[in-house]
Coordinates of N, CA, C and O and ligand atoms in Angstrom, one line a residue:
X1 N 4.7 12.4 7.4 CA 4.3 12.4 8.8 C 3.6 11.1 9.2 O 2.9 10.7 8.2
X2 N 3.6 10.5 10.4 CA 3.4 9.3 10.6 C 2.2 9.7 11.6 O 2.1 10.7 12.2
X3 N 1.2 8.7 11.6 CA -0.4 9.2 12.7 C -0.8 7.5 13.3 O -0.2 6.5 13.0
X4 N -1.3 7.7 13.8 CA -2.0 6.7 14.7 C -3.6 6.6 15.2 O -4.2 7.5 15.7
X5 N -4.0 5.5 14.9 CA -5.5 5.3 15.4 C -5.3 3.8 16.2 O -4.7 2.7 16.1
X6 N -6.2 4.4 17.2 CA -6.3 3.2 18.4 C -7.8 3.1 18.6 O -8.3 4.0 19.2
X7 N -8.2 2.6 18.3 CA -9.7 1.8 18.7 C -10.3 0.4 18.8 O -10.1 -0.4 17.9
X8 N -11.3 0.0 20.2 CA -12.1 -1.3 20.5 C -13.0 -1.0 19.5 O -13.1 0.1 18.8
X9 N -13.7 -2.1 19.5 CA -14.8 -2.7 18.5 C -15.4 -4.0 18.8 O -14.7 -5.0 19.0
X10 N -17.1 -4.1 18.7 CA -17.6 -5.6 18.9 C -18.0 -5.6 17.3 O -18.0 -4.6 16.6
X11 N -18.4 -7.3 17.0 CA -18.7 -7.4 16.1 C -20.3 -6.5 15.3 O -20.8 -6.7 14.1
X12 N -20.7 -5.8 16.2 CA -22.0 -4.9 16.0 C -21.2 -3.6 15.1 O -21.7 -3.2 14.1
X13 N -20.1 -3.2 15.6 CA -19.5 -2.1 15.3 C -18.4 -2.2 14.0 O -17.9 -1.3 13.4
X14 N -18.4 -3.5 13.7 CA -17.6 -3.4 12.3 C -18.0 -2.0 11.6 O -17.6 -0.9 11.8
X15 N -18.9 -2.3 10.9 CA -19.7 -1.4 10.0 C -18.6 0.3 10.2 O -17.7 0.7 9.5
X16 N -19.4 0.9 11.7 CA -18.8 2.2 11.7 C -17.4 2.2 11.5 O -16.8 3.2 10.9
X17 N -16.6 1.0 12.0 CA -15.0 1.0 12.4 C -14.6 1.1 11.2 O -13.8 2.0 11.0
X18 N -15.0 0.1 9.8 CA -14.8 0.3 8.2 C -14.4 1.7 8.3 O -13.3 2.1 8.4
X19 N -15.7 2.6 8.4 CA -15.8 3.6 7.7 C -14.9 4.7 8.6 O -14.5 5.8 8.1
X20 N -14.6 4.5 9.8 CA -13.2 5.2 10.4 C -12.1 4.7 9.8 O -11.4 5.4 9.1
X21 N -11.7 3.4 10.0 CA -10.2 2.8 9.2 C -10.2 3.9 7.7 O -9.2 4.7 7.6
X22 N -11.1 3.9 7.0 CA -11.1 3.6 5.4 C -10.6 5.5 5.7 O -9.6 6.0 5.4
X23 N -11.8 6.1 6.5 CA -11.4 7.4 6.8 C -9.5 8.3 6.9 O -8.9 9.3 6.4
X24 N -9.3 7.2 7.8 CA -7.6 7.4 8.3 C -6.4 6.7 7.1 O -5.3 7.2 6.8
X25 N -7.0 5.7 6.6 CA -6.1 5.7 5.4 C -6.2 6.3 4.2 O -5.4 6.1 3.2
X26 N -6.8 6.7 4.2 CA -7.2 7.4 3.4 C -6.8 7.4 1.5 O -7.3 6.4 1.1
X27 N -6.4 7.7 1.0 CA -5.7 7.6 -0.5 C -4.2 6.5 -0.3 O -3.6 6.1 -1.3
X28 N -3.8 6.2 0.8 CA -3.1 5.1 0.6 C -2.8 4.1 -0.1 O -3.6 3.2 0.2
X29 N -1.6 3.4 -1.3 CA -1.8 2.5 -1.8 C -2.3 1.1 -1.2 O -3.1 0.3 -1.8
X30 N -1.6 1.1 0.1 CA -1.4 -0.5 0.3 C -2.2 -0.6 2.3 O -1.8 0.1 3.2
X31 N -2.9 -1.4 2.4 CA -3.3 -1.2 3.7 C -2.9 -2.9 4.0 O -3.5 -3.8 3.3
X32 N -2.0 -3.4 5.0 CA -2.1 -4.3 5.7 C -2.6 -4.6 6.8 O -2.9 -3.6 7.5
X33 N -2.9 -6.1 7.2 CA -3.6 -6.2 8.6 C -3.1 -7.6 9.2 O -3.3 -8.7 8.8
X34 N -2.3 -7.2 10.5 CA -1.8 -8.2 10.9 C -2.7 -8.7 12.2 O -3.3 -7.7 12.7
X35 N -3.0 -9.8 12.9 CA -3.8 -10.2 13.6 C -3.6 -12.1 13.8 O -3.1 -12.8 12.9
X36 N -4.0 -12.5 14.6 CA -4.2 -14.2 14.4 C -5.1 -14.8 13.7 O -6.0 -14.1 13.4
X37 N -5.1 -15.8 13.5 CA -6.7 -16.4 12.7 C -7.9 -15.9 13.7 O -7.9 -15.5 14.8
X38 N -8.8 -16.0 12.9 CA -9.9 -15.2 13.9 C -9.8 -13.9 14.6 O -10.6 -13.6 15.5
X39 N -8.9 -13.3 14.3 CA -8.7 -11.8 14.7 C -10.0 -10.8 14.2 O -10.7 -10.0 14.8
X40 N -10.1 -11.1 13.1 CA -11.3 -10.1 12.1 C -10.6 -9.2 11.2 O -11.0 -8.0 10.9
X41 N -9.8 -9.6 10.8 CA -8.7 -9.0 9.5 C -10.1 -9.4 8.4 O -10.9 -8.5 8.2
X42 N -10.3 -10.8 7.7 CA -10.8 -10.8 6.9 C -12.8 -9.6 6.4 O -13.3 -9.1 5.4
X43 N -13.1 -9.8 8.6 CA -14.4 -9.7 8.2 C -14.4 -7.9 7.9 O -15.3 -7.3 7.3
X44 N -13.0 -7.1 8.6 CA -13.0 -5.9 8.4 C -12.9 -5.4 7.1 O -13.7 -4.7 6.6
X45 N -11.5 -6.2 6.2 CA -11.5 -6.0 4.8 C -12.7 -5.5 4.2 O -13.1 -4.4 4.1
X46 N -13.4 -6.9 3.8 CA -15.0 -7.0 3.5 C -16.1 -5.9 4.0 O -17.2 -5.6 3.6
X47 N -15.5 -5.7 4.9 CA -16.8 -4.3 5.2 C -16.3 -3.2 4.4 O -17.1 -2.6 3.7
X48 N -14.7 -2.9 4.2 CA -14.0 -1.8 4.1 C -14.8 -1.7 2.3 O -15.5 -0.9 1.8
X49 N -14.2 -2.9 2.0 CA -14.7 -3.3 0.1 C -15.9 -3.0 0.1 O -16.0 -2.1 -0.8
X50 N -17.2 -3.1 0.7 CA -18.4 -3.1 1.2 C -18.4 -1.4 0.2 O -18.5 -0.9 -0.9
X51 N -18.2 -1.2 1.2 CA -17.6 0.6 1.5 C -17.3 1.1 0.1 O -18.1 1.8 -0.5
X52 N -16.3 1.0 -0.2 CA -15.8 1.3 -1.4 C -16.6 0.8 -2.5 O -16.1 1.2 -3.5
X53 N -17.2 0.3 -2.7 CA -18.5 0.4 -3.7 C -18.3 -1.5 -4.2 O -18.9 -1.7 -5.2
X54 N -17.9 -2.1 -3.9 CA -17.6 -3.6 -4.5 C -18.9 -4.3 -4.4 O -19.1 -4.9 -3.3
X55 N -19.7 -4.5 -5.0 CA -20.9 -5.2 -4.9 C -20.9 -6.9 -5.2 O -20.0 -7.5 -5.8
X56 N -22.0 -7.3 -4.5 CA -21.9 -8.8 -4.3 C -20.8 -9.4 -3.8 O -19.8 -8.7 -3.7
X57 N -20.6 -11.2 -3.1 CA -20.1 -11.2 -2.1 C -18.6 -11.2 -2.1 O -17.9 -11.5 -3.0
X58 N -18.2 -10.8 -1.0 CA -16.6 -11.0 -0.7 C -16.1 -12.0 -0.1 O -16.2 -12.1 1.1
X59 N -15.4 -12.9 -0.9 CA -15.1 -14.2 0.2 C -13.4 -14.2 0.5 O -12.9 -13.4 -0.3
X60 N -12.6 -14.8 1.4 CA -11.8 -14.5 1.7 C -10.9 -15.4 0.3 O -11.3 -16.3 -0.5
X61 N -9.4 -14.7 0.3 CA -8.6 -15.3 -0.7 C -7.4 -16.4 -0.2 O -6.3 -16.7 -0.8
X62 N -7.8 -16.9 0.7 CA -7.4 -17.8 2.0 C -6.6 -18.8 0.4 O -5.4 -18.7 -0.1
X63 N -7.3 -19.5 0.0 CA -6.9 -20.5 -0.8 C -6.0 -19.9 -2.5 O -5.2 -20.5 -3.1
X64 N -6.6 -18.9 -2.7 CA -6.1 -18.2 -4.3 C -5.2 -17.0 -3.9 O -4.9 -16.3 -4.9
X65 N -4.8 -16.6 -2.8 CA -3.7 -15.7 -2.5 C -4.3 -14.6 -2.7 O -4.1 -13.7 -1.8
X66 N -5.3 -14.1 -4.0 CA -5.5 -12.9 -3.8 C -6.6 -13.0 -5.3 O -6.4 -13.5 -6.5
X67 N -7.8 -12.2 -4.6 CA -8.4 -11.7 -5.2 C -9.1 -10.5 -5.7 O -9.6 -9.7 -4.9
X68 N -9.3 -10.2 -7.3 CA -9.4 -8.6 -7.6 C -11.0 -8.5 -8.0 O -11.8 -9.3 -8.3
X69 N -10.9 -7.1 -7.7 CA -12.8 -6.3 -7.7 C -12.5 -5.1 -8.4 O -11.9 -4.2 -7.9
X70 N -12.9 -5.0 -9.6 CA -12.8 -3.4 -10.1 C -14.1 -2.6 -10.0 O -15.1 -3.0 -10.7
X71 N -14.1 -1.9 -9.5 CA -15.0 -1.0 -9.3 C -15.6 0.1 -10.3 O -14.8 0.4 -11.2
X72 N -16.6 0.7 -10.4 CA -17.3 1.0 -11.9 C -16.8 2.1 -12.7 O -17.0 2.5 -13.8
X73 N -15.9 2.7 -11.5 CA -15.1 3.9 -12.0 C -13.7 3.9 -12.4 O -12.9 4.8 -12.6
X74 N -13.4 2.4 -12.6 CA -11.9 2.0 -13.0 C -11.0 1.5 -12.2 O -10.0 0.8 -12.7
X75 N -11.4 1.7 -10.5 CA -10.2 1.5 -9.6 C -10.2 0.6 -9.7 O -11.3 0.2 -10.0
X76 N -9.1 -0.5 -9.5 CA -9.0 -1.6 -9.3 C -8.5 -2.2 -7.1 O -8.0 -1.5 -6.3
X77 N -8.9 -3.4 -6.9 CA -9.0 -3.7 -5.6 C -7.9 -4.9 -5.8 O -7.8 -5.3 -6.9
X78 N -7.3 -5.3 -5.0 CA -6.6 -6.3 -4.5 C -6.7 -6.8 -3.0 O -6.4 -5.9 -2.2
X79 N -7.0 -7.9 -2.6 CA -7.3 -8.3 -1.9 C -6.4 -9.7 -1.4 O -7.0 -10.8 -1.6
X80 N -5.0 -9.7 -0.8 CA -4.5 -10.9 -0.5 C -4.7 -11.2 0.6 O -5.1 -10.5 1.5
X81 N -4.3 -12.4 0.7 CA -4.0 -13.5 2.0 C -2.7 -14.6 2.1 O -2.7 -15.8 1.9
X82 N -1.7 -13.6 2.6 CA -0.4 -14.4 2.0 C -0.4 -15.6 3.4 O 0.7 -15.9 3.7
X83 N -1.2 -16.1 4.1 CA -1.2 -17.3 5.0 C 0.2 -18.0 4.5 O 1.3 -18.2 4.9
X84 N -0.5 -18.4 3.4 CA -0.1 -19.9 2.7 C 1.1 -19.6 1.8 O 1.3 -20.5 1.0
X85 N 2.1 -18.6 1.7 CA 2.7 -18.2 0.8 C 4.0 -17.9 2.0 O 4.0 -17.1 2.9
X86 N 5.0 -18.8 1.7 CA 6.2 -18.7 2.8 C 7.1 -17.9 2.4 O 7.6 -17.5 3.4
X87 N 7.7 -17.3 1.1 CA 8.9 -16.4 0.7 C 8.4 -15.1 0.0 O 7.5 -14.9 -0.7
X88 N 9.1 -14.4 0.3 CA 9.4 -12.8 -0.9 C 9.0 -13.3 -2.1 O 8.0 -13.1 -2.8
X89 N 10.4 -14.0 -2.1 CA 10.7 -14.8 -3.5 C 9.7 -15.6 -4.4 O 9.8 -15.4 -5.7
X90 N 8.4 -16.5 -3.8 CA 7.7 -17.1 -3.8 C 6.3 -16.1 -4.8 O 5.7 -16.3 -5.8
X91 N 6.1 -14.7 -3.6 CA 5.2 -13.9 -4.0 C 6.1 -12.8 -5.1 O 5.3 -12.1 -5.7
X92 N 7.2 -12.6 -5.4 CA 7.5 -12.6 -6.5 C 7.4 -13.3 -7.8 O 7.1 -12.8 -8.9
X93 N 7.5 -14.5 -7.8 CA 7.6 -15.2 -8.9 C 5.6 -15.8 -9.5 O 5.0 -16.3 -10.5
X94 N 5.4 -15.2 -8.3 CA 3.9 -15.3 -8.9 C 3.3 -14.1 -9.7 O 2.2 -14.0 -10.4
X95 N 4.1 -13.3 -9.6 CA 3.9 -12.0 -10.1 C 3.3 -10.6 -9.5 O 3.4 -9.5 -9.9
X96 N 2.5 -11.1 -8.3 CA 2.4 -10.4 -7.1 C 2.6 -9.0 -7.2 O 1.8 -8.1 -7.3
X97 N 4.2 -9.0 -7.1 CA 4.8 -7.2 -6.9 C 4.2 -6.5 -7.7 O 4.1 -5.3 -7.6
X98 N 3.8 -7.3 -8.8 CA 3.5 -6.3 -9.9 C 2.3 -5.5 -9.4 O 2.1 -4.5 -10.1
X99 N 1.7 -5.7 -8.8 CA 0.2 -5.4 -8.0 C 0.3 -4.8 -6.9 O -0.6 -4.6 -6.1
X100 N 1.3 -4.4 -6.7 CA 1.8 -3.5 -5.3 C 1.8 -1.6 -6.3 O 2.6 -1.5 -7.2
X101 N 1.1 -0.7 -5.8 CA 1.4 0.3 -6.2 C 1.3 0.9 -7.3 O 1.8 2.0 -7.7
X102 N 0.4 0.2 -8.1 CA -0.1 0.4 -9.3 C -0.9 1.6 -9.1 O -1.1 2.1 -8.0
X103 N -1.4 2.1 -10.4 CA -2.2 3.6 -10.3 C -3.2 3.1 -10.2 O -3.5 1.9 -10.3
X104 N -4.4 4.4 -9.8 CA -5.7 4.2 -9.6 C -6.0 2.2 -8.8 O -6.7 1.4 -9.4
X105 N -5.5 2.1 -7.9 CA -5.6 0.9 -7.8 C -5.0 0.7 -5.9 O -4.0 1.3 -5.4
X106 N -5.8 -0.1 -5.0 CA -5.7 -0.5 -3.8 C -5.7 -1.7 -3.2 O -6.8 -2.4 -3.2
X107 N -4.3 -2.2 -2.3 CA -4.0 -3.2 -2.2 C -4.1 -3.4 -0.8 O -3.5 -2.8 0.1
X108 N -5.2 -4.6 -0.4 CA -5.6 -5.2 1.1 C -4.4 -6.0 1.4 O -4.0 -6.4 0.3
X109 N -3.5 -6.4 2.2 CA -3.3 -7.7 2.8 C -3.1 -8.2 3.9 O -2.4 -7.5 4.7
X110 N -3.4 -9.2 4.1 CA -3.9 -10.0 5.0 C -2.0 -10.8 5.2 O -1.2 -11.2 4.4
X111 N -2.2 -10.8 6.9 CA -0.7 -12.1 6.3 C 0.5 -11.2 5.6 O 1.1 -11.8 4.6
X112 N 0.9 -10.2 5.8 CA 1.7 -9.3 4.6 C 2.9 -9.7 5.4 O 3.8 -9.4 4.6
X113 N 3.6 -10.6 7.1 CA 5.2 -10.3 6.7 C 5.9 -10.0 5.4 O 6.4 -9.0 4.9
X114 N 5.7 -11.5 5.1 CA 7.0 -11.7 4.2 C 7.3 -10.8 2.8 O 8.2 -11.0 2.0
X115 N 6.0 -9.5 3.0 CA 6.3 -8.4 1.9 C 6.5 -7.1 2.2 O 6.8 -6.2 1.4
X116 N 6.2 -7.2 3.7 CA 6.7 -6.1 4.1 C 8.4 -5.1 3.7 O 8.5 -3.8 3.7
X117 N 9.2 -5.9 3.4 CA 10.1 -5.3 2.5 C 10.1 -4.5 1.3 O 10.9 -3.8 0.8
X118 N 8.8 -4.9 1.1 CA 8.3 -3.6 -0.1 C 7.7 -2.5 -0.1 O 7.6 -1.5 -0.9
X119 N 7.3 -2.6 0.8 CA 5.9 -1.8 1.7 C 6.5 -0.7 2.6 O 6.4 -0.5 3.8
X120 N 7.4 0.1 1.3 CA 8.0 1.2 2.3 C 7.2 2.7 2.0 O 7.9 3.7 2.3
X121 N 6.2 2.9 1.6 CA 5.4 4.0 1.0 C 4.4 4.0 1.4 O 4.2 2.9 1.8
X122 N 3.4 5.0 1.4 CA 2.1 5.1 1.5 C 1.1 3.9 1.7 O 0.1 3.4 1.0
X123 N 1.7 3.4 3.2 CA 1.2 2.1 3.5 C 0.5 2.1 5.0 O 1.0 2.8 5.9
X124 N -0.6 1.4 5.2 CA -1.2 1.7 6.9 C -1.3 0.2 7.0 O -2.1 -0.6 6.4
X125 N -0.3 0.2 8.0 CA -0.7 -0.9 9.0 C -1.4 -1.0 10.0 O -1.2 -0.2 11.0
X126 N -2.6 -2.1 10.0 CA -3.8 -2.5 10.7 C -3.1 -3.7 11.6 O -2.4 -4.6 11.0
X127 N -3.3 -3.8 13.0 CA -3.1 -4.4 13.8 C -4.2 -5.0 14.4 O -4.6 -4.5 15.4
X128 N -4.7 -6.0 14.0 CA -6.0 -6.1 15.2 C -5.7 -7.7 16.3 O -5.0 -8.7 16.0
X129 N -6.3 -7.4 17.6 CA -5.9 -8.1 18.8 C -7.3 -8.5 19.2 O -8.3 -7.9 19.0
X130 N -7.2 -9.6 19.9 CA -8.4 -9.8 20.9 C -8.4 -9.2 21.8 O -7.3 -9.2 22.2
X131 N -9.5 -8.2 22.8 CA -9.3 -7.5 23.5 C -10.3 -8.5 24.8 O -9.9 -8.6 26.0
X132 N -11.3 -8.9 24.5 CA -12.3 -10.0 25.3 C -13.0 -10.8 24.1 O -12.8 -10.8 22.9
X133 N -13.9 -11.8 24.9 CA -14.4 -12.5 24.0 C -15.0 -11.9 22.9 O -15.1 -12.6 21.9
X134 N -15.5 -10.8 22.8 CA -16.4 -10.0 21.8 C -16.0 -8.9 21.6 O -16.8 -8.0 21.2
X135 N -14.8 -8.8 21.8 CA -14.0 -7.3 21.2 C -12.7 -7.1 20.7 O -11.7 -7.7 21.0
X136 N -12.8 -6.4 19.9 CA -11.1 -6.6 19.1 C -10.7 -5.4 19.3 O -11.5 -4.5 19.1
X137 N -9.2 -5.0 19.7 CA -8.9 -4.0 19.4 C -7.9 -3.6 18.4 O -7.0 -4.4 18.2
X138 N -7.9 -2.7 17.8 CA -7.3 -2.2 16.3 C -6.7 -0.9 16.6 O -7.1 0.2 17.1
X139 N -5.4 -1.3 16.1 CA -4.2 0.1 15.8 C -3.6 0.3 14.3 O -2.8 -0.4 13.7
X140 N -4.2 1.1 14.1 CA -3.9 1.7 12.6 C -2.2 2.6 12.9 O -1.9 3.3 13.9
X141 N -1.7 2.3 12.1 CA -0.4 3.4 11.9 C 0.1 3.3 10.2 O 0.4 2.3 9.6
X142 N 0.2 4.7 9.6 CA 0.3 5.2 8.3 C 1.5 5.2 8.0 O 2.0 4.9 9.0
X143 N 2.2 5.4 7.3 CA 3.0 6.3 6.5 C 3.2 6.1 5.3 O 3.1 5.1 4.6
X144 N 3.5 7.8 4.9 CA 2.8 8.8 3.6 C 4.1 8.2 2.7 O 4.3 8.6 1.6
Ligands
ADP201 P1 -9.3 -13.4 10.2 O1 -9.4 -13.0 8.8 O2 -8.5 -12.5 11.0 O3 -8.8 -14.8 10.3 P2 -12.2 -13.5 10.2 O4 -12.6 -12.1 9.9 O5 -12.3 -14.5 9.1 O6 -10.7 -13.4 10.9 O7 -13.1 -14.0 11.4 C1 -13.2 -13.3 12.6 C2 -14.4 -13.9 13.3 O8 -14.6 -13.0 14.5 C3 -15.7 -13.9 12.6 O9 -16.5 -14.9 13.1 C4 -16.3 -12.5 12.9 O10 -17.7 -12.5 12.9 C5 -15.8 -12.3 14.3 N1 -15.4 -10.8 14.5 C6 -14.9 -10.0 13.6 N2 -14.7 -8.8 14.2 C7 -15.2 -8.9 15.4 C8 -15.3 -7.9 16.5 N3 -14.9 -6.7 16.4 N4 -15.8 -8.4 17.7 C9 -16.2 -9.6 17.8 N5 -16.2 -10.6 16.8 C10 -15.6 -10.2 15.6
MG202 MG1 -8.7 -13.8 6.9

């Protein structure tokens, strides 16, 4: 079954919005977030990680494609930013896929077209838009 979340947000309200997103995706493998530069993809991630117990700082993986956080109970985090990464092919041969869907284990990304072809399962896509100067709005849509 497929669901939907529609919600504004200022940058005051990150915080609570994490903890609604994180709420609606709930056990999902793979959460993407499509948006423009400066959208607030990166700064939501980082709250979300926040959340999920990742201690000390989260910097974006803008330059390294993707970086991992395991958490004290085993899960492991993935955190990409395929900006800079033009092909399938490309994020295959880096080895990438292999990090799509793994057990006990959850995959951010940032920038996800060009993998969306994989991303046919228990995946929520995060949409976020400028709504005014100091508000974003965000459309979550799942499927199981
Ligand atoms: P992206 O990863 O989408 O390129 P970033 O998260 O790096 O964007 O940067 C977004 C910028 O907008 C940051 O300066 C952040 O403080 C700000 N921002 C993020 N979310 C909001 C929001 N809901 N309302 C206003 N400003 C926000
Ligand atoms: Mg970013």
């Amino acid at each position: 079954m497929n669901e939907e979340l529609r919600l504004t947000y200022n940058a005051l309200q990150v915080e609570q919005t994490a903890q609604q997103v994180k709420e609606f995706f709930k056990d999902a493998s793979i959460v993407t977030l499509t948006g423009s530069l400066g959208a607030g993809k990166t700064t939501l991630v980082a709250q979300i990680l926040k959340q999920l117990g990742v201690a000390g700082p989260i910097v974006s993986p803008t330059f390294t494609y993707v970086n991992v956080y395991k958490l004290a109970d085993g899960k492991v985090i993935y955190h990409f930013d395929l900006y800079r990464l033009d092909s399938l092919e490309a994020f295959e041969q880096a080895g990438f896929a292999e990090y799509l869907y793994q057990e006990n284990s959850i995959c951010f990304i940032e920038w996800p077209e060009i993998v969306m072809p994989l991303l046919t399962r228990s995946v929520c896509h995060l949409a976020i838009d400028f709504d005014s100067l100091d508000q974003r709005q965000l459309v979550a849509h799942c499927i199981k």
